[in-house]
PDB file of C-alpha atoms in Angstrom:
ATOM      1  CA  UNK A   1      74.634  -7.901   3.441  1.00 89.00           C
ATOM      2  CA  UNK A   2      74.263  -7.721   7.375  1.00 94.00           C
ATOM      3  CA  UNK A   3      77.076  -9.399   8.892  1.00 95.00           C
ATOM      4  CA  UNK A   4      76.495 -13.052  11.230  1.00 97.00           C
ATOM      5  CA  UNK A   5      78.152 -12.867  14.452  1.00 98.00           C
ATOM      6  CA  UNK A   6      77.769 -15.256  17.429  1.00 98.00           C
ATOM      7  CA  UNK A   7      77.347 -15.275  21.025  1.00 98.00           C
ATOM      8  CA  UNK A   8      81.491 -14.876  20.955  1.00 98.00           C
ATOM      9  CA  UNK A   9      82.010 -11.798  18.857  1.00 98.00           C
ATOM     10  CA  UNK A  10      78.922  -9.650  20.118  1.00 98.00           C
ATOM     11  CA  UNK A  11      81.167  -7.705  22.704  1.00 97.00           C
ATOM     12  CA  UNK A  12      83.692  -7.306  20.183  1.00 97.00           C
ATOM     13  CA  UNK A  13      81.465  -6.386  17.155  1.00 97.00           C
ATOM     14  CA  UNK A  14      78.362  -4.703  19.069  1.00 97.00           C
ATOM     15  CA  UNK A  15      79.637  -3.285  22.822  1.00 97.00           C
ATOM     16  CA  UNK A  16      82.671  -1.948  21.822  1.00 97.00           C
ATOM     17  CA  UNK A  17      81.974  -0.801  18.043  1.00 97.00           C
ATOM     18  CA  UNK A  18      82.740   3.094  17.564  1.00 96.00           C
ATOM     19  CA  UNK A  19      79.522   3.817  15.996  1.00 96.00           C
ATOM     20  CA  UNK A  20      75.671   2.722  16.421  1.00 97.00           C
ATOM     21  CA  UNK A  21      74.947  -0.985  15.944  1.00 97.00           C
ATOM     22  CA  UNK A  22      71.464  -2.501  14.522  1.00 98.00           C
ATOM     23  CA  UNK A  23      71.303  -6.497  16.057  1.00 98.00           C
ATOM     24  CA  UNK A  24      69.029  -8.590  14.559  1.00 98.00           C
ATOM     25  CA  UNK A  25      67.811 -11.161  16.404  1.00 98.00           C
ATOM     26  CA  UNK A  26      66.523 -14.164  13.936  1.00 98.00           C
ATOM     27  CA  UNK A  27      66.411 -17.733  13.436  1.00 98.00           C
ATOM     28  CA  UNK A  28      65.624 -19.460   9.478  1.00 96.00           C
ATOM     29  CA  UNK A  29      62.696 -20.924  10.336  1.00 97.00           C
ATOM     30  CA  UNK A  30      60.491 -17.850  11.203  1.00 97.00           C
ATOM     31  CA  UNK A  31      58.799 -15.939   8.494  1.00 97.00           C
ATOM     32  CA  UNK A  32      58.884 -12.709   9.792  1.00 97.00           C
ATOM     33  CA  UNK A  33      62.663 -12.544  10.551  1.00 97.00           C
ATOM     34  CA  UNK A  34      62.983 -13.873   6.808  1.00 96.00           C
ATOM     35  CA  UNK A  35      60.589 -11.088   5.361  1.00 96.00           C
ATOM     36  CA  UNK A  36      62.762  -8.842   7.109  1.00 96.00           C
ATOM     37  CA  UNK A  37      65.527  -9.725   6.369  1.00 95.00           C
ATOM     38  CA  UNK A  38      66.161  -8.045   3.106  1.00 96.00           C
ATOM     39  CA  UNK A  39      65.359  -4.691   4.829  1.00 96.00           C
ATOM     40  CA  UNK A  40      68.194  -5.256   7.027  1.00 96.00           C
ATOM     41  CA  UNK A  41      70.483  -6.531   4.161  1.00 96.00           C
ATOM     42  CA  UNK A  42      69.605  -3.282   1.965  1.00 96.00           C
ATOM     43  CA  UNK A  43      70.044  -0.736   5.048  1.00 96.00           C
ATOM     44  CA  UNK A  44      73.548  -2.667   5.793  1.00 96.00           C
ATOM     45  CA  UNK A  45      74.609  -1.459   2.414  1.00 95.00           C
ATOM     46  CA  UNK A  46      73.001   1.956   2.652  1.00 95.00           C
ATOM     47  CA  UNK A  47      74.370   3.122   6.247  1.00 95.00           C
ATOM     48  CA  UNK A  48      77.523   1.323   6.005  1.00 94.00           C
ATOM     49  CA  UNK A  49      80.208   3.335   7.643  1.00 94.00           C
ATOM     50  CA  UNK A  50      77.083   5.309   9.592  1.00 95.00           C
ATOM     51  CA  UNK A  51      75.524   2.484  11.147  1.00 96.00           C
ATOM     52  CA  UNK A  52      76.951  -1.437  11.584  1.00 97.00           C
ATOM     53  CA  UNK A  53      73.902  -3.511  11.083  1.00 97.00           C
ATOM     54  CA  UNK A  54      74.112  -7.064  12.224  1.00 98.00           C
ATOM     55  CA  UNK A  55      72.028 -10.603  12.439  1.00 98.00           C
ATOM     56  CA  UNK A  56      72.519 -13.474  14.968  1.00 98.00           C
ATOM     57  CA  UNK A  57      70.403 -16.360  14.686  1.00 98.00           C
ATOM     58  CA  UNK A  58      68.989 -17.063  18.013  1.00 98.00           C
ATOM     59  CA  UNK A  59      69.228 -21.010  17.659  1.00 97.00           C
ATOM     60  CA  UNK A  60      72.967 -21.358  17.167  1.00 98.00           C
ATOM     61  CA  UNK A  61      73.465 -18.418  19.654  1.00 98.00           C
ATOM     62  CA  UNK A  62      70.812 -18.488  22.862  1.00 97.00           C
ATOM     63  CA  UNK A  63      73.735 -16.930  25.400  1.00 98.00           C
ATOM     64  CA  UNK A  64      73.021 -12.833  24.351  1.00 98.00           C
ATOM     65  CA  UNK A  65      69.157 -13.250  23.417  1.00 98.00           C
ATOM     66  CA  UNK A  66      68.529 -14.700  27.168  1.00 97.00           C
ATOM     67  CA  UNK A  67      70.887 -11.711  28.310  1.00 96.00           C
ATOM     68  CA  UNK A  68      68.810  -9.393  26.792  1.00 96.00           C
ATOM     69  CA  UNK A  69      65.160 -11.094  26.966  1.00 96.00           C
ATOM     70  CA  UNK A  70      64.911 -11.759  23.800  1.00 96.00           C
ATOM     71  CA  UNK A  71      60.999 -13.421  24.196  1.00 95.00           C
ATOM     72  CA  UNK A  72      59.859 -12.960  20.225  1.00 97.00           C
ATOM     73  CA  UNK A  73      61.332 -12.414  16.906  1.00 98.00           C
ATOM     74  CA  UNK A  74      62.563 -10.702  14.894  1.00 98.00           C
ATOM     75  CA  UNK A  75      63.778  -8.269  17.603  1.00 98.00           C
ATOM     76  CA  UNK A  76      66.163  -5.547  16.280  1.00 98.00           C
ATOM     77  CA  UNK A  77      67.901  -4.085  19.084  1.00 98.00           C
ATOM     78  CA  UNK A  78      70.058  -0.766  18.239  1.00 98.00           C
ATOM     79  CA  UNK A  79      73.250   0.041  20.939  1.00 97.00           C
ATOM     80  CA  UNK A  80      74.889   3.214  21.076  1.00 97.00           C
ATOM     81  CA  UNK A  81      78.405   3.164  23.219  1.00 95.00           C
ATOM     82  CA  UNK A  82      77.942  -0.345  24.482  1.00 94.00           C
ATOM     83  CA  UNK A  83      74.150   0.438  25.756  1.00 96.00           C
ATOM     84  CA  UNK A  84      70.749  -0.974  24.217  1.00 95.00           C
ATOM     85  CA  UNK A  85      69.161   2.106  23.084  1.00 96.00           C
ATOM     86  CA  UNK A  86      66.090   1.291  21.316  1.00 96.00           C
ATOM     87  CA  UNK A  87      64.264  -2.052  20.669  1.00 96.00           C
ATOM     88  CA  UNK A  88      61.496  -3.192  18.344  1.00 96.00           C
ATOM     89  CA  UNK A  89      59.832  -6.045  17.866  1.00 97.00           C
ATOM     90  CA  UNK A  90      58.000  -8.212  14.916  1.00 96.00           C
ATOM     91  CA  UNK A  91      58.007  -7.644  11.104  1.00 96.00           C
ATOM     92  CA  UNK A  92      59.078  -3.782  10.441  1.00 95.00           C
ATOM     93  CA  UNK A  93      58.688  -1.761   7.339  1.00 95.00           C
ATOM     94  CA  UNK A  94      61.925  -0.064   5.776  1.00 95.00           C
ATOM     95  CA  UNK A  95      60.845   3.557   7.277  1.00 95.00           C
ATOM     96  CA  UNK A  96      60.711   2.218  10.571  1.00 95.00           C
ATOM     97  CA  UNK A  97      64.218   0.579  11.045  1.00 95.00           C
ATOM     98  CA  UNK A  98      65.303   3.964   9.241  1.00 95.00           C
ATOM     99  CA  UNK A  99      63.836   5.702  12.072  1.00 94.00           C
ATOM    100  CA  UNK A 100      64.485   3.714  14.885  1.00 93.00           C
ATOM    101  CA  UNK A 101      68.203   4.310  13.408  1.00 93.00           C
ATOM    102  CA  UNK A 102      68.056   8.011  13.628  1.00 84.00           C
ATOM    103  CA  UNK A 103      70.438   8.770  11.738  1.00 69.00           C
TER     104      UNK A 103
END
């Protein structure tokens, strides 16, 4: 399962994490970001250790979507060393999150 965090832990969990982060940007009431969702929960389990792959909903947290423009969802948003580094948007297939990962 991809971990929750909050407009309080993303420096802490995304900017200064030691390896590539996946940020899901999502909120319960759009399909979409709830067909996706499983995707994200599966590749969680598969990169663990490679990749940290993480959700916050964008209701209960609008401080970090407005910092990074967040306009539509689902958004998925990878950093590498505290930097955005890639950024998709709307309902992905598994091969394309596994290639915007590179890894």
């Amino acid at each position: 399962m991809a971990e929750q965090i909050s407009d309080a832990t993303f420096d802490s969990v995304v900017l200064n994490s030691d390896i590539p982060v996946l940020l899901d940007f999502w909120a319960p009431w759009c399909g979409p970001c709830r067909a996706v969702g499983p995707i994200i929960d599966e590749l969680a389990a598969e990169y663990e250790g490679k990749v940290r792959i993480v959700k916050m909903n964008v209701d209960e947290n609008p401080a970090t979507p407005t910092k990074f423009g967040i306009r539509a969802i689902p958004t998925l948003m990878l950093f590498k060393d505290g930097q955005a580094a890639a950024t998709v948007v709307g309902l992905q297939s598994k091969e394309a999150v596994k290639n915007l990962l590179g890894v």
